[in-house]
Short mmCIF file of C-alpha atoms and ligand atoms in Angstrom, two decimals:
data_model
loop_
_atom_site.label_atom_id
_atom_site.label_comp_id
_atom_site.label_asym_id
_atom_site.label_seq_id
_atom_site.Cartn_x
_atom_site.Cartn_y
_atom_site.Cartn_z
CA UNK A 845 142.05 174.94 130.16
CA UNK A 846 143.84 178.13 128.80
CA UNK A 847 146.07 177.76 125.51
CA UNK A 848 147.86 181.09 126.12
CA UNK A 849 151.61 181.04 125.02
CA UNK A 850 153.68 179.65 127.85
CA UNK A 851 157.22 180.47 127.12
CA UNK A 852 158.80 183.13 124.49
CA UNK A 853 159.24 180.35 122.35
CA UNK A 854 155.53 179.55 121.60
CA UNK A 855 155.24 182.94 121.00
CA UNK A 856 157.87 182.45 118.33
CA UNK A 857 156.53 179.52 117.35
CA UNK A 858 152.80 180.83 116.86
CA UNK A 859 154.42 183.75 115.33
CA UNK A 860 156.12 182.05 112.74
CA UNK A 861 152.66 180.40 111.57
CA UNK A 862 150.89 183.82 111.31
CA UNK A 863 153.25 185.85 109.36
CA UNK A 864 154.31 185.85 105.68
CA UNK A 865 157.41 184.19 105.32
CA UNK A 866 159.72 186.95 104.11
CA UNK A 867 158.85 189.07 107.04
CA UNK A 868 159.44 186.40 109.36
CA UNK A 869 163.07 185.65 107.87
CA UNK A 870 163.94 189.54 108.05
CA UNK A 871 163.05 189.62 112.19
CA UNK A 872 164.93 186.16 112.57
CA UNK A 873 167.69 186.67 110.24
CA UNK A 874 171.46 187.84 112.02
CA UNK A 875 174.13 188.63 109.47
CA UNK A 876 176.64 186.30 107.27
CA UNK A 877 176.40 183.26 109.02
CA UNK A 878 174.35 184.29 111.95
CA UNK A 879 176.73 182.66 114.33
CA UNK A 880 176.83 185.50 116.71
CA UNK A 881 172.87 185.76 116.85
CA UNK A 882 173.27 181.58 118.24
CA UNK A 883 176.31 182.75 120.61
CA UNK A 884 173.91 185.35 121.85
CA UNK A 885 171.72 182.43 123.16
CA UNK A 886 174.49 179.69 123.68
CA UNK A 887 176.66 182.45 125.89
CA UNK A 888 173.75 182.89 128.45
CA UNK A 889 173.46 178.87 128.52
CA UNK A 890 176.99 178.54 129.28
CA UNK A 891 176.44 180.44 132.70
CA UNK A 892 174.50 178.64 135.49
CA UNK A 893 172.48 180.07 138.48
CA UNK A 894 173.93 179.23 142.24
CA UNK A 895 170.54 179.32 144.30
CA UNK A 896 170.57 180.49 147.80
CA UNK A 897 168.19 178.55 150.14
CA UNK A 898 166.21 178.59 153.11
CA UNK A 899 165.87 182.39 152.69
CA UNK A 900 162.51 184.53 153.20
CA UNK A 901 161.65 185.42 149.97
CA UNK A 902 158.20 186.13 150.55
CA UNK A 903 158.32 189.53 149.31
CA UNK A 904 160.26 190.40 146.32
CA UNK A 905 160.80 193.59 144.67
CA UNK A 906 161.12 193.58 140.77
CA UNK A 907 160.89 197.23 139.92
CA UNK A 908 163.74 199.66 139.32
CA UNK A 909 164.42 202.77 137.77
CA UNK A 910 166.56 203.78 134.50
CA UNK A 911 168.08 206.96 134.07
CA UNK A 912 165.61 207.87 136.90
CA UNK A 913 162.26 206.69 135.20
CA UNK A 914 160.52 204.08 137.10
CA UNK A 915 160.18 200.85 135.36
CA UNK A 916 157.74 197.65 136.97
CA UNK A 917 160.83 195.38 136.27
CA UNK A 918 164.27 195.28 134.66
CA UNK A 919 162.69 194.20 131.07
CA UNK A 920 162.38 196.70 128.28
CA UNK A 921 161.38 197.01 124.43
CA UNK A 922 164.30 197.25 121.99
CA UNK A 923 164.42 200.12 119.11
CA UNK A 924 163.50 198.16 116.35
CA UNK A 925 162.33 199.41 112.97
CA UNK A 926 159.05 199.37 111.40
CA UNK A 927 156.56 197.10 113.54
CA UNK A 928 153.93 197.02 110.96
CA UNK A 929 155.32 194.29 109.36
CA UNK A 930 153.67 191.92 112.50
CA UNK A 931 150.71 193.49 113.22
CA UNK A 932 148.65 196.90 111.61
CA UNK A 933 148.52 198.71 114.50
CA UNK A 934 152.62 198.34 114.61
CA UNK A 935 154.28 200.78 117.33
CA UNK A 936 151.16 202.00 118.30
CA UNK A 937 150.15 198.48 119.66
CA UNK A 938 154.01 198.11 121.30
CA UNK A 939 153.75 201.04 123.09
CA UNK A 940 150.33 200.06 124.50
CA UNK A 941 151.59 196.38 125.35
CA UNK A 942 154.87 197.72 127.04
CA UNK A 943 152.32 200.76 128.84
CA UNK A 944 150.00 197.41 130.00
CA UNK A 945 153.23 196.00 131.74
CA UNK A 946 154.43 199.25 132.98
CA UNK A 947 158.02 199.20 131.36
CA UNK A 948 160.18 201.24 128.99
CA UNK A 949 160.04 201.13 125.20
CA UNK A 950 163.01 202.41 122.65
CA UNK A 951 161.73 203.88 119.35
CA UNK A 952 163.39 203.25 116.49
CA UNK A 953 164.14 206.03 114.00
CA UNK A 954 162.86 203.91 110.95
CA UNK A 955 159.17 203.33 112.90
CA UNK A 956 156.45 202.63 110.78
CA UNK A 957 154.58 205.19 112.69
CA UNK A 958 155.36 209.23 113.73
CA UNK A 959 157.10 209.27 116.95
CA UNK A 960 154.43 212.14 118.02
CA UNK A 961 151.49 209.13 117.32
CA UNK A 962 153.51 206.55 119.48
CA UNK A 963 154.17 209.11 121.97
CA UNK A 964 149.93 209.47 122.46
CA UNK A 965 149.23 205.59 122.30
CA UNK A 966 150.37 205.11 125.86
CA UNK A 967 151.64 206.71 129.04
CA UNK A 968 154.71 204.66 129.61
CA UNK A 969 157.86 206.08 129.63
CA UNK A 970 159.95 206.12 126.32
CA UNK A 971 163.27 206.58 124.53
CA UNK A 972 164.12 207.66 120.97
CA UNK A 973 166.93 205.48 118.96
CA UNK A 974 168.83 207.66 116.63
CA UNK A 975 170.17 206.62 113.43
CA UNK A 976 171.98 209.44 112.32
CA UNK A 977 172.00 210.15 108.51
CA UNK A 978 173.39 213.25 108.14
CA UNK A 979 173.51 216.54 110.55
CA UNK A 980 169.98 218.40 109.57
CA UNK A 981 168.09 214.98 109.45
CA UNK A 982 169.63 214.17 113.27
CA UNK A 983 168.45 217.75 114.41
CA UNK A 984 164.97 217.54 113.14
CA UNK A 985 165.11 213.94 115.08
CA UNK A 986 166.36 214.95 118.16
CA UNK A 987 164.44 218.10 118.25
CA UNK A 988 161.07 216.44 117.80
CA UNK A 989 161.85 213.39 120.09
CA UNK A 990 162.41 216.16 122.77
CA UNK A 991 159.42 217.83 122.08
CA UNK A 992 157.24 214.74 121.74
CA UNK A 993 157.97 214.13 125.42
CA UNK A 994 160.85 211.22 125.03
CA UNK A 995 163.49 210.72 128.08
CA UNK A 996 166.33 209.81 126.42
CA UNK A 997 168.37 209.93 123.31
CA UNK A 998 169.78 206.35 122.25
CA UNK A 999 172.21 206.72 119.18
CA UNK A 1000 173.07 203.33 117.93
CA UNK A 1001 176.56 203.34 116.72
CA UNK A 1002 177.26 199.42 115.63
CA UNK A 1003 175.94 200.08 112.21
CA UNK A 1004 178.93 202.08 110.18
CA UNK A 1005 178.39 200.28 107.26
CA UNK A 1006 174.95 198.27 105.74
CA UNK A 1007 174.53 194.87 106.69
CA UNK A 1008 172.35 193.24 104.67
CA UNK A 1009 171.04 189.65 105.68
CA UNK A 1010 171.51 187.05 103.25
CA UNK A 1011 168.07 186.03 104.13
CA UNK A 1012 166.42 188.93 103.17
CA UNK A 1013 168.94 189.15 99.39
CA UNK A 1014 167.64 185.74 98.71
CA UNK A 1015 163.80 186.26 99.23
CA UNK A 1016 164.29 190.00 97.52
CA UNK A 1017 162.90 191.51 100.62
CA UNK A 1018 161.64 195.14 100.35
CA UNK A 1019 159.89 197.08 103.70
CA UNK A 1020 156.18 197.22 102.55
CA UNK A 1021 155.56 200.39 104.45
CA UNK A 1022 157.14 204.11 104.47
CA UNK A 1023 158.82 205.42 107.52
CA UNK A 1024 156.54 207.29 109.96
CA UNK A 1025 158.76 210.18 111.12
CA UNK A 1026 159.04 210.92 107.30
CA UNK A 1027 155.71 211.42 106.52
CA UNK A 1028 156.28 215.27 106.58
CA UNK A 1029 159.51 215.42 105.50
CA UNK A 1030 160.21 213.33 102.79
CA UNK A 1031 163.50 215.36 101.38
CA UNK A 1032 165.35 213.21 103.85
CA UNK A 1033 163.73 209.18 103.24
CA UNK A 1034 166.45 208.78 100.53
CA UNK A 1035 169.36 209.68 103.32
CA UNK A 1036 167.27 206.93 105.69
CA UNK A 1037 166.93 204.20 102.73
CA UNK A 1038 167.48 200.74 104.54
CA UNK A 1039 167.86 202.21 108.22
CA UNK A 1040 164.95 199.64 108.56
CA UNK A 1041 167.29 196.88 107.62
CA UNK A 1042 166.44 195.93 104.63
CA UNK A 1043 169.00 195.10 102.18
CA UNK A 1044 168.29 198.49 100.34
CA UNK A 1045 170.72 200.44 102.95
CA UNK A 1046 173.01 202.69 100.83
CA UNK A 1047 175.81 205.06 102.94
CA UNK A 1048 174.78 207.84 104.70
CA UNK A 1049 175.14 211.34 102.66
CA UNK A 1050 177.48 212.44 105.34
CA UNK A 1051 180.15 210.28 107.11
CA UNK A 1052 178.86 207.98 110.16
CA UNK A 1053 179.53 209.78 113.69
CA UNK A 1054 182.79 209.79 115.74
CA UNK A 1055 183.29 210.41 119.11
CA UNK A 1056 184.43 213.86 118.12
CA UNK A 1057 180.89 214.38 116.79
CA UNK A 1058 179.64 213.33 120.17
CA UNK A 1059 179.89 217.06 122.25
CA UNK A 1060 177.68 218.50 118.88
CA UNK A 1061 174.90 216.21 119.19
CA UNK A 1062 174.71 216.45 123.35
CA UNK A 1063 174.58 220.16 122.23
CA UNK A 1064 171.46 219.67 120.56
CA UNK A 1065 169.27 218.26 123.59
CA UNK A 1066 169.49 218.68 127.40
CA UNK A 1067 168.21 214.92 127.24
CA UNK A 1068 170.57 211.94 128.53
CA UNK A 1069 172.56 210.19 125.91
CA UNK A 1070 172.50 206.03 125.58
CA UNK A 1071 174.64 204.46 123.54
CA UNK A 1072 173.90 201.43 121.69
CA UNK A 1073 176.23 198.99 120.28
CA UNK A 1074 179.22 199.15 122.32
CA UNK A 1075 180.95 195.95 122.86
CA UNK A 1076 184.22 196.50 124.44
CA UNK A 1077 185.85 198.04 127.49
CA UNK A 1078 187.97 200.54 125.32
CA UNK A 1079 184.92 202.36 123.85
CA UNK A 1080 182.91 201.77 127.22
CA UNK A 1081 185.78 203.90 128.79
CA UNK A 1082 185.77 206.47 125.99
CA UNK A 1083 181.83 206.57 126.25
CA UNK A 1084 181.97 207.46 130.27
CA UNK A 1085 184.92 209.90 129.55
CA UNK A 1086 182.67 211.81 126.98
CA UNK A 1087 180.14 211.93 129.79
CA UNK A 1088 177.56 209.39 128.20
CA UNK A 1089 174.45 208.65 130.54
CA UNK A 1090 174.24 205.03 129.32
CA UNK A 1091 175.62 201.92 127.37
CA UNK A 1092 173.18 199.67 125.66
CA UNK A 1093 175.51 196.41 125.52
CA UNK A 1094 174.05 194.66 122.17
CA UNK A 1095 175.00 192.61 119.21
CA UNK A 1096 171.81 194.00 117.37
CA UNK A 1097 170.74 190.52 117.86
CA UNK A 1098 173.76 189.56 115.76
CA UNK A 1099 172.31 191.39 112.58
CA UNK A 1100 175.57 193.69 111.74
CA UNK A 1101 178.58 192.11 112.29
CA UNK A 1102 179.05 188.52 112.59
CA UNK A 1103 181.74 186.03 114.29
CA UNK A 1104 181.57 188.51 117.80
CA UNK A 1105 181.07 187.33 121.03
CA UNK A 1106 177.74 187.04 122.76
CA UNK A 1107 176.44 190.05 124.24
CA UNK A 1108 176.44 188.78 127.90
CA UNK A 1109 179.96 187.83 127.33
CA UNK A 1110 181.30 191.52 126.49
CA UNK A 1111 179.01 192.84 129.55
CA UNK A 1112 181.46 192.75 132.44
CA UNK A 1113 184.41 194.22 130.61
CA UNK A 1114 181.94 197.01 129.48
CA UNK A 1115 180.64 197.61 133.57
CA UNK A 1116 183.99 197.39 134.94
CA UNK A 1117 185.34 200.30 132.34
CA UNK A 1118 182.15 202.21 133.16
CA UNK A 1119 182.95 202.33 136.49
CA UNK A 1120 179.33 203.22 137.77
CA UNK A 1121 179.34 206.48 136.02
CA UNK A 1122 176.77 205.30 133.50
CA UNK A 1123 173.84 202.97 133.86
CA UNK A 1124 174.92 199.61 131.60
CA UNK A 1125 171.90 197.92 129.74
CA UNK A 1126 171.88 195.02 127.63
CA UNK A 1127 169.98 193.42 124.84
CA UNK A 1128 170.38 190.23 122.56
CA UNK A 1129 169.23 186.86 123.47
CA UNK A 1130 167.15 187.17 126.38
CA UNK A 1131 164.58 184.80 126.31
CA UNK A 1132 164.02 183.38 129.80
CA UNK A 1133 163.81 185.24 133.04
CA UNK A 1134 167.05 183.60 133.97
CA UNK A 1135 168.80 185.26 131.36
CA UNK A 1136 167.40 188.47 132.55
CA UNK A 1137 168.81 187.17 136.10
CA UNK A 1138 172.05 186.64 134.56
CA UNK A 1139 172.36 189.98 133.01
CA UNK A 1140 171.69 191.77 136.27
CA UNK A 1141 174.01 189.67 138.36
CA UNK A 1142 176.83 190.19 136.24
CA UNK A 1143 175.77 194.39 136.49
CA UNK A 1144 173.47 195.16 133.74
CA UNK A 1145 170.73 197.87 135.29
CA UNK A 1146 168.20 196.57 132.91
CA UNK A 1147 167.81 194.32 129.70
CA UNK A 1148 165.89 194.84 126.51
CA UNK A 1149 164.20 192.30 124.09
CA UNK A 1150 164.01 192.54 120.51
CA UNK A 1151 162.93 189.88 117.98
CA UNK A 1152 160.50 188.89 120.90
CA UNK A 1153 158.22 192.12 120.76
CA UNK A 1154 157.61 191.43 116.95
CA UNK A 1155 156.51 187.55 118.00
CA UNK A 1156 154.14 189.12 120.72
CA UNK A 1157 152.74 191.66 117.78
CA UNK A 1158 152.01 189.02 115.62
CA UNK A 1159 149.94 186.79 118.17
CA UNK A 1160 148.14 189.08 119.77
CA UNK A 1161 149.06 192.63 118.45
CA UNK A 1162 149.45 195.03 121.91
CA UNK A 1163 148.37 192.13 124.14
CA UNK A 1164 150.52 189.90 122.83
CA UNK A 1165 153.57 192.36 123.38
CA UNK A 1166 152.02 192.74 127.51
CA UNK A 1167 151.88 188.81 127.24
CA UNK A 1168 155.37 188.07 126.22
CA UNK A 1169 156.81 190.80 128.62
CA UNK A 1170 154.16 189.15 131.63
CA UNK A 1171 156.00 185.78 131.04
CA UNK A 1172 159.40 187.24 131.41
CA UNK A 1173 158.29 188.58 134.36
CA UNK A 1174 156.62 185.95 135.96
CA UNK A 1175 160.03 183.68 134.88
CA UNK A 1176 161.88 186.52 136.51
CA UNK A 1177 160.03 186.35 139.68
CA UNK A 1178 160.16 182.66 139.88
CA UNK A 1179 164.20 182.48 139.43
CA UNK A 1180 164.45 185.40 142.10
CA UNK A 1181 163.17 183.94 144.54
CA UNK A 1182 164.57 180.27 143.77
CA UNK A 1183 167.98 182.31 144.05
CA UNK A 1184 166.88 183.32 147.41
CA UNK A 1185 167.06 187.14 146.15
CA UNK A 1186 164.09 189.72 146.75
CA UNK A 1187 165.06 192.44 145.23
CA UNK A 1188 166.63 193.02 141.52
CA UNK A 1189 168.59 196.49 142.30
CA UNK A 1190 170.41 194.04 145.23
CA UNK A 1191 171.59 190.80 144.22
CA UNK A 1192 173.91 188.95 146.31
CA UNK A 1193 177.37 188.47 144.73
CA UNK A 1194 178.22 184.81 143.84
CA UNK A 1195 174.71 183.94 142.11
CA UNK A 1196 176.38 183.10 138.66
CA UNK A 1197 178.80 180.07 138.08
CA UNK A 1198 181.29 181.27 135.14
CA UNK A 1199 182.80 178.61 133.30
CA UNK A 1200 186.60 178.96 133.25
CA UNK A 1201 187.72 180.67 129.76
CA UNK A 1202 184.42 182.05 129.25
CA UNK A 1203 184.09 185.74 128.21
CA UNK A 1204 186.71 188.19 126.98
CA UNK A 1205 189.68 185.45 127.46
CA UNK A 1206 192.76 187.14 125.85
CA UNK A 1207 193.41 189.29 122.58
CA UNK A 1208 196.03 189.10 120.11
CA UNK A 1209 199.29 191.47 120.79
C1 FMN B 1359 163.73 193.30 112.70
C2 FMN B 1359 164.65 194.06 113.72
C3 FMN B 1359 165.05 195.58 113.29
C4 FMN B 1359 165.49 196.08 114.20
N1 FMN B 1359 165.83 197.57 113.79
C5 FMN B 1359 166.60 198.03 114.63
C6 FMN B 1359 166.49 199.66 114.63
O1 FMN B 1359 165.73 200.49 113.54
N2 FMN B 1359 167.23 200.39 115.60
C7 FMN B 1359 168.62 199.71 116.18
O2 FMN B 1359 169.09 200.75 117.02
N3 FMN B 1359 168.21 198.49 116.62
C8 FMN B 1359 167.49 197.64 115.96
N4 FMN B 1359 167.44 196.34 115.69
C9 FMN B 1359 168.26 195.55 117.12
C10 FMN B 1359 167.34 195.84 117.87
O3 FMN B 1359 167.52 196.78 118.86
C11 FMN B 1359 168.05 194.65 119.30
O4 FMN B 1359 169.70 195.01 119.25
C12 FMN B 1359 168.17 193.38 119.44
O5 FMN B 1359 167.18 192.59 118.41
C13 FMN B 1359 168.38 192.26 120.57
O6 FMN B 1359 168.40 191.15 120.08
P1 FMN B 1359 167.64 189.83 120.18
O7 FMN B 1359 166.42 190.40 118.96
O8 FMN B 1359 167.84 188.96 120.25
O9 FMN B 1359 166.34 190.14 121.40
C14 FMN B 1359 166.41 195.53 114.90
C15 FMN B 1359 166.15 194.06 115.44
C16 FMN B 1359 165.29 193.37 114.73
C17 FMN B 1359 165.31 192.13 114.97
#
């Protein structure tokens, strides 16, 4: 009998056994009381599915596109700093794992391997995640990403100030490996300090980007632009007015600001505000195929997973990432059929039961 992990929870439990305690804490941590991290999950659990029955669901289609890129199912890999803390092959293994599952990987500015090497590790589609830490360094990164073959720039917008996690402060955590994208550009390393989310995050040498500079960023490249971390209809509205191509609804896994809603709670208002002018994706708290289905039913085009990629790596490198993604594929396929659906791009309305009072509620005047 195989003892392969059956669920993402199995991957999590095994990763915990395999990883040094400080690395484990760094991956799992959320900001402050970690309330948003927990709420990412509890908000998913508050939604329930409304299965439709006695349908012909024999042929099911899980593939979709994101900004024109075909992916075999609507689950992608989040950008996340330094994967070597979970496996020596780091992002190279993650790229291979995502490639084996025919899905898209987003690569962090703060990867341990340089973007060119990660691009060469697999043929699967990739987007480059950008931390803006100064005009010169952003220009260098964006040009390199375009040259290397990344298909979009994902600008992370939810980190205007550092957010050291208390677990990491207690553990005196320091990321043990250098940032791969700066091997040949060590003059920028000081500016990038802490973008790997270790507690040594210092303020950027230039002010964080504002809406005013988005045109400048867009002028650097012909690649589409995705904003990661948008949390309100108001900002989604400005984003589409500014011609942004995609919005990744995210709480950063609850790692930046605590005491916000869970990502899935923010999704409906953002989908509504983006009026079909930008694709909307979601990360934060996705652990089951049913979570994927719930997000799609509420208007996300695809979702992404963050911590689970480290769990997959820690369990078995590239094979572990692939195995973790295949668990989600299997679960999504099961839930799709069980809900009487056959195509992730054409889900019918009424699939989700939303409890009264859930989500945005009222805002203070
Ligand atoms: C250890 C770790 C490092 C991360 N590093 C980055 C990063 O470099 N850039 C970024 O935009 N998001 C980063 N994230 C956030 C993820 O992209 C994503 O938003 C989050 O992990 C999703 O939540 P989940 O972990 O519940 O799936 C990081 C997350 C973790 C867990």
